[in-house]
Amino acid sequence: MSIKNVEIPYGAYWSTPFTKWQGSLQHLHSMKFAAHVAKDELAKRNIDPLVFDSGVLGMTINQYQSFNGAPWPLYEIGAVNTAGHAVNQVCATSARGLFAAASEIVCGMANVSFLMTADRCSNGPHIYYPNAKGPAGSSEDQVTYNMMNDCIGGHSMMQTGENVAKRFNITREELDTVTYRRYEQYQDALKDDQAFQKRFMTLPLSVPTANFKKVDTVITGDEGVFATTPEGLAKLKPIQEGGVITFGNQTHPADGNASVVLCRSEDVASLTSKPEIKIEVLGFGQARDDLAYMPAAPIEAAKRALAVAGVDIKQIKAIKTHNPFAVNDVAFAKAMNVDVMTMNNYGCSLIWGHPQGPTGLRAIIELIEELALTGGGYGLFTGCAAGDTGMAVVIKVSGR
């Protein structure tokens, strides 16, 4: 059965720009920055944080004193008596967080829930694990080491992309063609003085200093988006000899945050900026593929989400993916028999980067706005995550 009576009030969501590794957000504590942004965005929308009776924090990279999880940033925004928890499914954290928030509403634990997602890939922690029985110990750089060393198979994440490319007979030319198409689609979000992005993003954005007492700099949009041409993509050599993945047809690590409000249908009126627009959360799906085949997992996850929502892929009007590799999109399109060139309008993580926790939520927010602009319909988000897993979400935008 599809999920009933869970909505996202129109406009009750936002994302910061995503900035490149060691860019303009590298100095900020990701949880505190997410709360800093949320406090301002809620005030702009006249949403009282005391209305939240549940909160979820989606975050994958440890920060100083992040032990408490959600209660800290909830307190910072003014939701001083709101309980909450933290979730982490690496790249699928946003979908998992949305599921957690929606589930609490479905089972009656909450009427209005607030999902915050935040991460900073820059300056990720170096973690030391002491030896319990003697001197010395072991350590890891949480972000970079795990990207390159799978805990089960020892392989890199890039290798999973190469494995899926072989499974689906995907060529280098296909990947470069899709990558350039994604760059073209992102340009549509920048038209008319970034009109599309300004539907959910405060621009320009004042970036605070580390103590949040002054303005450090002002950014006007995403950082780290590479100017892309077919000729430039063709010149790049594969990272792995004999492979098809290059530095051009994969994403880049980033920093940022995104948030969304979820509620029962009867609570929408006081939280929405356009009561005539209805945004329903209808279904979720999860899946796990074979070891070292991470980019294929979203395929089965999407099938399961569609089944829960009672929707056929042919009814889906807009598709968004988390695509750390262009391989993800080509494999998904081949498996689901959809047009790879029409997926990911206005942007995707392949182009604007991957701060992990908030990556999927920004894509879901963009999916909502695309459907709102085009008269409504069903939307599908799906993406992979470390551990060869994937999650998917089905939404519907319509009139009341």
Short mmCIF file of C-alpha atoms in Angstrom, two decimals:
data_model
loop_
_atom_site.label_atom_id
_atom_site.label_comp_id
_atom_site.label_asym_id
_atom_site.label_seq_id
_atom_site.Cartn_x
_atom_site.Cartn_y
_atom_site.Cartn_z
CA MET A 1 0.00 0.00 0.00
CA SER A 2 1.15 3.53 -0.71
CA ILE A 3 1.82 5.90 2.15
CA LYS A 4 -1.20 7.99 3.11
CA ASN A 5 -1.54 11.43 4.66
CA VAL A 6 2.11 12.53 4.50
CA GLU A 7 2.79 15.79 2.70
CA ILE A 8 5.55 18.30 2.16
CA PRO A 9 4.11 21.82 2.41
CA TYR A 10 5.01 23.74 -0.74
CA GLY A 11 7.99 26.02 -0.13
CA ALA A 12 8.77 24.55 3.31
CA TYR A 13 12.21 23.38 2.16
CA TRP A 14 15.52 24.81 1.06
CA SER A 15 19.10 24.05 0.15
CA THR A 16 22.29 26.02 0.36
CA PRO A 17 24.52 26.17 -2.68
CA PHE A 18 26.97 23.27 -2.69
CA THR A 19 30.59 24.34 -2.55
CA LYS A 20 33.71 22.53 -3.68
CA TRP A 21 36.20 20.69 -1.50
CA GLN A 22 38.18 23.27 0.50
CA GLY A 23 35.82 25.96 -0.75
CA SER A 24 33.79 28.69 0.93
CA LEU A 25 32.07 26.41 3.49
CA GLN A 26 35.09 24.36 4.54
CA HIS A 27 35.54 26.18 7.87
CA LEU A 28 32.00 25.64 9.15
CA HIS A 29 30.74 22.99 11.57
CA SER A 30 28.15 21.30 9.38
CA MET A 31 25.50 20.79 12.10
CA LYS A 32 25.79 24.33 13.41
CA PHE A 33 25.70 25.72 9.87
CA ALA A 34 22.58 23.71 9.05
CA ALA A 35 20.90 25.14 12.16
CA HIS A 36 22.10 28.66 11.28
CA VAL A 37 20.54 28.39 7.82
CA ALA A 38 17.36 26.70 9.07
CA LYS A 39 16.70 29.38 11.67
CA ASP A 40 16.78 32.08 8.99
CA GLU A 41 14.76 30.09 6.45
CA LEU A 42 12.02 29.20 8.95
CA ALA A 43 11.74 32.87 9.95
CA LYS A 44 11.34 33.87 6.28
CA ARG A 45 8.45 31.43 6.02
CA ASN A 46 6.87 32.41 9.36
CA ILE A 47 7.16 28.82 10.59
CA ASP A 48 7.46 28.59 14.36
CA PRO A 49 10.00 25.83 15.21
CA LEU A 50 7.90 24.94 18.25
CA VAL A 51 5.42 23.33 15.83
CA PHE A 52 7.85 20.45 15.23
CA ASP A 53 7.09 17.43 17.39
CA SER A 54 9.86 15.37 15.79
CA GLY A 55 13.17 16.03 14.11
CA VAL A 56 15.60 13.99 12.03
CA LEU A 57 19.23 14.81 11.31
CA GLY A 58 20.81 13.18 8.27
CA MET A 59 24.59 13.40 8.52
CA THR A 60 27.43 11.06 7.60
CA ILE A 61 30.67 12.80 8.59
CA ASN A 62 31.49 13.27 12.28
CA GLN A 63 31.72 16.79 13.63
CA TYR A 64 32.90 18.09 16.98
CA GLN A 65 30.42 17.08 19.71
CA SER A 66 28.01 15.49 17.22
CA PHE A 67 27.38 12.75 19.80
CA ASN A 68 23.86 14.02 20.65
CA GLY A 69 22.71 14.02 17.05
CA ALA A 70 19.49 15.87 16.20
CA PRO A 71 18.67 17.45 19.59
CA TRP A 72 21.56 19.90 19.29
CA PRO A 73 20.59 21.59 15.97
CA LEU A 74 16.90 21.34 16.90
CA TYR A 75 17.62 23.33 20.05
CA GLU A 76 19.65 25.86 18.04
CA ILE A 77 16.71 26.61 15.73
CA GLY A 78 14.34 27.08 18.67
CA ALA A 79 12.71 23.64 18.77
CA VAL A 80 13.85 23.36 22.38
CA ASN A 81 11.50 20.54 23.42
CA THR A 82 11.51 18.57 20.18
CA ALA A 83 12.89 15.03 20.29
CA GLY A 84 14.77 13.60 17.35
CA HIS A 85 17.45 11.27 16.10
CA ALA A 86 20.22 11.03 13.52
CA VAL A 87 20.41 8.73 10.52
CA ASN A 88 23.28 7.80 8.22
CA GLN A 89 23.11 5.76 5.04
CA VAL A 90 26.01 7.57 3.41
CA CYS A 91 24.88 8.78 -0.05
CA ALA A 92 21.27 7.60 0.55
CA THR A 93 21.02 9.50 3.84
CA SER A 94 18.47 12.01 2.51
CA ALA A 95 16.07 9.32 1.31
CA ARG A 96 16.55 7.40 4.55
CA GLY A 97 15.94 10.57 6.57
CA LEU A 98 12.79 11.34 4.60
CA PHE A 99 11.60 7.80 5.27
CA ALA A 100 12.28 8.20 8.99
CA ALA A 101 10.39 11.49 9.20
CA ALA A 102 7.47 10.18 7.12
CA SER A 103 7.29 6.95 9.14
CA GLU A 104 6.87 8.85 12.40
CA ILE A 105 3.91 10.69 10.91
CA VAL A 106 2.37 7.48 9.51
CA CYS A 107 2.57 5.69 12.86
CA GLY A 108 1.27 8.66 14.84
CA MET A 109 4.47 9.63 16.63
CA ALA A 110 4.48 13.07 15.01
CA ASN A 111 2.17 15.50 13.24
CA VAL A 112 4.90 17.80 11.91
CA SER A 113 8.47 16.61 11.44
CA PHE A 114 11.58 18.50 10.42
CA LEU A 115 14.37 16.86 8.41
CA MET A 116 17.79 18.49 8.39
CA THR A 117 20.61 17.09 6.25
CA ALA A 118 24.14 18.38 6.50
CA ASP A 119 27.71 17.37 5.69
CA ARG A 120 31.13 18.83 5.08
CA CYS A 121 33.44 16.63 3.05
CA SER A 122 36.20 19.24 3.38
CA ASN A 123 38.49 18.72 6.37
CA GLY A 124 36.83 15.46 7.35
CA PRO A 125 37.97 14.05 10.70
CA HIS A 126 41.02 11.89 11.23
CA ILE A 127 39.80 9.23 13.67
CA TYR A 128 42.08 7.33 16.04
CA TYR A 129 41.04 3.95 17.46
CA PRO A 130 43.14 2.94 20.47
CA ASN A 131 44.38 -0.60 21.01
CA ALA A 132 42.49 -1.89 24.04
CA LYS A 133 45.24 -4.33 24.99
CA GLY A 134 48.40 -2.37 24.39
CA PRO A 135 50.07 0.71 22.97
CA ALA A 136 49.40 2.34 19.59
CA GLY A 137 46.26 1.62 17.61
CA SER A 138 44.77 2.33 14.19
CA SER A 139 43.32 5.37 12.47
CA GLU A 140 41.51 6.52 9.36
CA ASP A 141 40.65 9.67 7.46
CA GLN A 142 36.91 9.16 7.58
CA VAL A 143 36.07 10.60 4.17
CA THR A 144 38.96 9.88 1.84
CA TYR A 145 40.02 6.48 3.18
CA ASN A 146 36.54 4.98 2.95
CA MET A 147 36.02 6.30 -0.57
CA MET A 148 39.07 4.33 -1.63
CA ASN A 149 38.80 1.24 0.58
CA ASP A 150 35.54 -0.67 0.86
CA CYS A 151 35.33 -2.29 4.29
CA ILE A 152 34.19 -5.63 2.82
CA GLY A 153 35.93 -5.94 -0.54
CA GLY A 154 38.74 -3.42 -0.25
CA HIS A 155 37.87 -1.85 -3.60
CA SER A 156 37.34 1.83 -4.40
CA MET A 157 33.95 3.33 -5.19
CA MET A 158 35.18 4.05 -8.71
CA GLN A 159 35.68 0.32 -9.21
CA THR A 160 31.97 -0.24 -8.56
CA GLY A 161 31.25 2.11 -11.43
CA GLU A 162 33.55 0.22 -13.74
CA ASN A 163 31.91 -3.08 -12.73
CA VAL A 164 28.43 -1.80 -13.53
CA ALA A 165 29.64 -0.34 -16.84
CA LYS A 166 30.77 -3.83 -17.83
CA ARG A 167 27.52 -5.43 -16.65
CA PHE A 168 25.47 -3.11 -18.87
CA ASN A 169 27.97 -2.84 -21.75
CA ILE A 170 28.28 0.91 -21.26
CA THR A 171 30.83 2.72 -23.40
CA ARG A 172 32.99 5.72 -22.67
CA GLU A 173 31.17 7.63 -25.41
CA GLU A 174 27.79 7.00 -23.75
CA LEU A 175 29.09 8.32 -20.44
CA ASP A 176 30.55 11.47 -21.94
CA THR A 177 27.39 12.16 -23.91
CA VAL A 178 25.24 11.88 -20.78
CA THR A 179 27.68 14.00 -18.77
CA TYR A 180 27.52 16.83 -21.26
CA ARG A 181 23.71 16.57 -21.32
CA ARG A 182 23.66 16.89 -17.52
CA TYR A 183 25.81 20.02 -17.76
CA GLU A 184 23.39 21.48 -20.33
CA GLN A 185 20.44 20.73 -18.03
CA TYR A 186 22.16 22.49 -15.15
CA GLN A 187 22.47 25.61 -17.30
CA ASP A 188 18.66 25.79 -17.37
CA ALA A 189 18.72 26.31 -13.60
CA LEU A 190 20.96 29.36 -14.08
CA LYS A 191 18.77 31.12 -16.64
CA ASP A 192 17.03 34.39 -15.82
CA ASP A 193 19.36 35.19 -12.94
CA GLN A 194 19.14 31.67 -11.44
CA ALA A 195 15.34 31.81 -11.32
CA PHE A 196 14.93 28.06 -10.83
CA GLN A 197 17.42 27.83 -7.99
CA LYS A 198 15.98 30.88 -6.28
CA ARG A 199 12.70 29.00 -5.90
CA PHE A 200 14.34 27.08 -3.02
CA MET A 201 17.74 28.67 -2.42
CA THR A 202 18.64 32.00 -0.79
CA LEU A 203 20.98 33.76 -3.23
CA PRO A 204 23.32 35.48 -2.70
CA LEU A 205 24.12 33.65 0.54
CA SER A 206 26.11 35.26 3.34
CA VAL A 207 28.56 32.72 4.72
CA PRO A 208 29.36 33.25 8.41
CA THR A 209 32.69 32.99 10.13
CA ALA A 210 33.39 29.85 12.16
CA ASN A 211 31.98 31.48 15.32
CA PHE A 212 28.85 32.65 13.43
CA LYS A 213 29.32 36.23 14.60
CA LYS A 214 30.36 37.90 11.35
CA VAL A 215 30.09 37.42 7.59
CA ASP A 216 33.10 35.61 6.17
CA THR A 217 32.15 35.86 2.50
CA VAL A 218 29.17 35.96 0.16
CA ILE A 219 28.54 33.28 -2.45
CA THR A 220 26.25 33.61 -5.44
CA GLY A 221 25.76 29.93 -6.27
CA ASP A 222 27.34 26.51 -6.44
CA GLU A 223 31.11 26.26 -6.37
CA GLY A 224 33.00 23.50 -8.12
CA VAL A 225 30.87 23.17 -11.26
CA PHE A 226 33.29 22.51 -14.10
CA ALA A 227 32.78 24.11 -17.49
CA THR A 228 32.11 21.10 -19.71
CA THR A 229 32.34 20.51 -23.45
CA PRO A 230 32.20 17.32 -25.51
CA GLU A 231 35.73 18.01 -26.72
CA GLY A 232 37.04 18.50 -23.20
CA LEU A 233 35.44 15.31 -21.96
CA ALA A 234 36.88 13.33 -24.87
CA LYS A 235 40.43 14.45 -24.05
CA LEU A 236 40.38 13.03 -20.53
CA LYS A 237 42.05 9.68 -19.96
CA PRO A 238 40.27 6.93 -18.01
CA ILE A 239 41.41 6.80 -14.40
CA GLN A 240 41.77 3.03 -14.60
CA GLU A 241 43.60 1.59 -17.57
CA GLY A 242 41.08 0.04 -19.93
CA GLY A 243 38.21 1.64 -18.02
CA VAL A 244 35.50 4.14 -18.99
CA ILE A 245 35.33 6.44 -15.93
CA THR A 246 37.25 9.72 -16.06
CA PHE A 247 37.47 12.72 -13.77
CA GLY A 248 34.95 14.34 -16.13
CA ASN A 249 32.12 11.80 -15.92
CA GLN A 250 32.02 11.46 -12.14
CA THR A 251 31.03 13.87 -9.36
CA HIS A 252 33.18 15.79 -6.86
CA PRO A 253 33.07 16.03 -3.03
CA ALA A 254 31.27 19.09 -1.71
CA ASP A 255 29.90 20.89 1.38
CA GLY A 256 26.37 22.13 2.14
CA ASN A 257 23.01 21.43 3.75
CA ALA A 258 19.32 21.07 2.89
CA SER A 259 16.13 20.76 4.94
CA VAL A 260 12.43 19.97 4.52
CA VAL A 261 9.25 20.00 6.60
CA LEU A 262 6.86 17.02 6.51
CA CYS A 263 3.40 16.87 8.04
CA ARG A 264 -0.09 15.38 8.04
CA SER A 265 -2.41 16.72 5.36
CA GLU A 266 -4.51 18.51 7.97
CA ASP A 267 -1.47 20.52 9.12
CA VAL A 268 -0.37 21.80 5.70
CA ALA A 269 -2.36 25.04 5.63
CA SER A 270 -0.30 26.84 8.27
CA LEU A 271 3.04 25.72 6.79
CA THR A 272 2.69 26.16 3.03
CA SER A 273 3.34 29.22 0.89
CA LYS A 274 0.98 27.96 -1.86
CA PRO A 275 -1.96 26.01 -0.41
CA GLU A 276 -3.21 25.24 -3.91
CA ILE A 277 -0.20 22.93 -4.50
CA LYS A 278 -0.24 19.47 -2.93
CA ILE A 279 2.98 17.46 -2.51
CA GLU A 280 2.42 13.87 -1.39
CA VAL A 281 5.05 11.35 -0.29
CA LEU A 282 3.76 8.04 -1.66
CA GLY A 283 6.41 5.36 -1.38
CA PHE A 284 9.95 4.28 -0.57
CA GLY A 285 12.13 1.42 -1.70
CA GLN A 286 15.49 0.03 -0.76
CA ALA A 287 17.77 -2.58 -2.30
CA ARG A 288 21.27 -4.02 -2.19
CA ASP A 289 23.17 -5.30 -5.20
CA ASP A 290 26.17 -7.63 -5.45
CA LEU A 291 29.42 -6.71 -3.75
CA ALA A 292 31.16 -3.91 -5.69
CA TYR A 293 28.14 -3.09 -7.91
CA MET A 294 26.93 0.01 -6.07
CA PRO A 295 25.59 2.05 -9.07
CA ALA A 296 23.14 -0.74 -9.95
CA ALA A 297 21.35 -0.77 -6.58
CA PRO A 298 19.03 2.20 -7.38
CA ILE A 299 17.36 0.16 -10.13
CA GLU A 300 15.77 -2.37 -7.79
CA ALA A 301 15.18 0.30 -5.14
CA ALA A 302 13.18 2.30 -7.69
CA LYS A 303 11.12 -0.75 -8.70
CA ARG A 304 10.23 -1.37 -5.07
CA ALA A 305 9.32 2.26 -4.39
CA LEU A 306 7.08 2.31 -7.45
CA ALA A 307 5.38 -0.88 -6.30
CA VAL A 308 4.73 0.57 -2.83
CA ALA A 309 3.30 3.74 -4.40
CA GLY A 310 1.21 1.75 -6.86
CA VAL A 311 2.71 3.63 -9.80
CA ASP A 312 4.19 2.35 -13.07
CA ILE A 313 7.43 3.81 -14.40
CA LYS A 314 5.47 4.97 -17.47
CA GLN A 315 3.42 7.24 -15.19
CA ILE A 316 6.52 9.00 -13.86
CA LYS A 317 6.82 12.50 -15.26
CA ALA A 318 10.21 13.47 -13.83
CA ILE A 319 13.17 11.45 -12.57
CA LYS A 320 16.02 12.65 -10.39
CA THR A 321 19.02 10.55 -9.42
CA HIS A 322 22.03 10.72 -7.23
CA ASN A 323 24.61 9.97 -9.89
CA PRO A 324 28.17 9.95 -8.55
CA PHE A 325 29.05 8.42 -11.91
CA ALA A 326 27.34 8.93 -15.26
CA VAL A 327 27.30 5.11 -15.21
CA ASN A 328 24.41 5.30 -12.73
CA ASP A 329 22.11 7.07 -15.17
CA VAL A 330 22.97 5.00 -18.22
CA ALA A 331 22.50 1.72 -16.33
CA PHE A 332 19.20 2.90 -14.81
CA ALA A 333 17.85 4.06 -18.16
CA LYS A 334 18.73 0.76 -19.85
CA ALA A 335 17.22 -1.32 -17.05
CA MET A 336 14.03 0.73 -16.74
CA ASN A 337 13.59 1.54 -20.44
CA VAL A 338 13.48 5.31 -19.97
CA ASP A 339 15.14 8.12 -21.90
CA VAL A 340 18.42 8.92 -20.17
CA MET A 341 18.47 12.38 -21.74
CA THR A 342 15.26 13.51 -20.03
CA MET A 343 16.30 12.54 -16.50
CA ASN A 344 17.77 15.11 -14.09
CA ASN A 345 16.45 18.36 -15.52
CA TYR A 346 17.88 21.50 -13.88
CA GLY A 347 20.77 19.71 -12.17
CA CYS A 348 22.08 16.67 -10.36
CA SER A 349 24.92 15.58 -8.11
CA LEU A 350 27.07 14.64 -11.10
CA ILE A 351 27.29 18.38 -11.80
CA TRP A 352 26.72 20.30 -8.55
CA GLY A 353 28.65 17.93 -6.35
CA HIS A 354 28.20 15.48 -3.53
CA PRO A 355 28.23 16.52 0.14
CA GLN A 356 26.75 13.08 0.99
CA GLY A 357 24.02 13.76 3.61
CA PRO A 358 22.13 16.55 1.79
CA THR A 359 22.81 15.37 -1.78
CA GLY A 360 19.57 13.49 -2.27
CA LEU A 361 17.41 16.04 -0.48
CA ARG A 362 18.48 18.82 -2.83
CA ALA A 363 17.59 16.53 -5.74
CA ILE A 364 14.16 15.82 -4.22
CA ILE A 365 13.57 19.55 -3.71
CA GLU A 366 14.49 20.20 -7.34
CA LEU A 367 12.16 17.37 -8.36
CA ILE A 368 9.29 19.04 -6.52
CA GLU A 369 9.96 22.37 -8.22
CA GLU A 370 10.26 20.80 -11.67
CA LEU A 371 6.87 19.13 -11.24
CA ALA A 372 5.34 22.34 -9.90
CA LEU A 373 6.60 24.22 -12.96
CA THR A 374 5.27 21.63 -15.41
CA GLY A 375 1.76 21.20 -14.02
CA GLY A 376 2.31 18.40 -11.54
CA GLY A 377 2.55 14.63 -11.79
CA TYR A 378 4.51 11.76 -10.31
CA GLY A 379 8.21 12.10 -9.56
CA LEU A 380 10.87 9.52 -8.75
CA PHE A 381 14.14 10.00 -6.92
CA THR A 382 16.65 7.18 -6.64
CA GLY A 383 20.29 6.93 -5.71
CA CYS A 384 23.04 4.59 -4.60
CA ALA A 385 25.04 4.46 -1.39
CA ALA A 386 28.15 2.79 -0.04
CA GLY A 387 27.62 -0.86 0.77
CA ASP A 388 26.11 -1.45 -2.70
CA THR A 389 22.75 -0.20 -1.46
CA GLY A 390 20.17 2.13 -2.95
CA MET A 391 17.03 3.98 -1.89
CA ALA A 392 14.19 5.52 -3.85
CA VAL A 393 11.25 7.85 -3.18
CA VAL A 394 8.04 8.43 -5.14
CA ILE A 395 6.23 11.76 -4.77
CA LYS A 396 3.23 13.36 -6.42
CA VAL A 397 2.64 17.05 -7.05
CA SER A 398 -0.95 18.08 -7.82
CA GLY A 399 -3.58 20.72 -7.21
CA ARG A 400 -6.06 20.72 -4.35
#
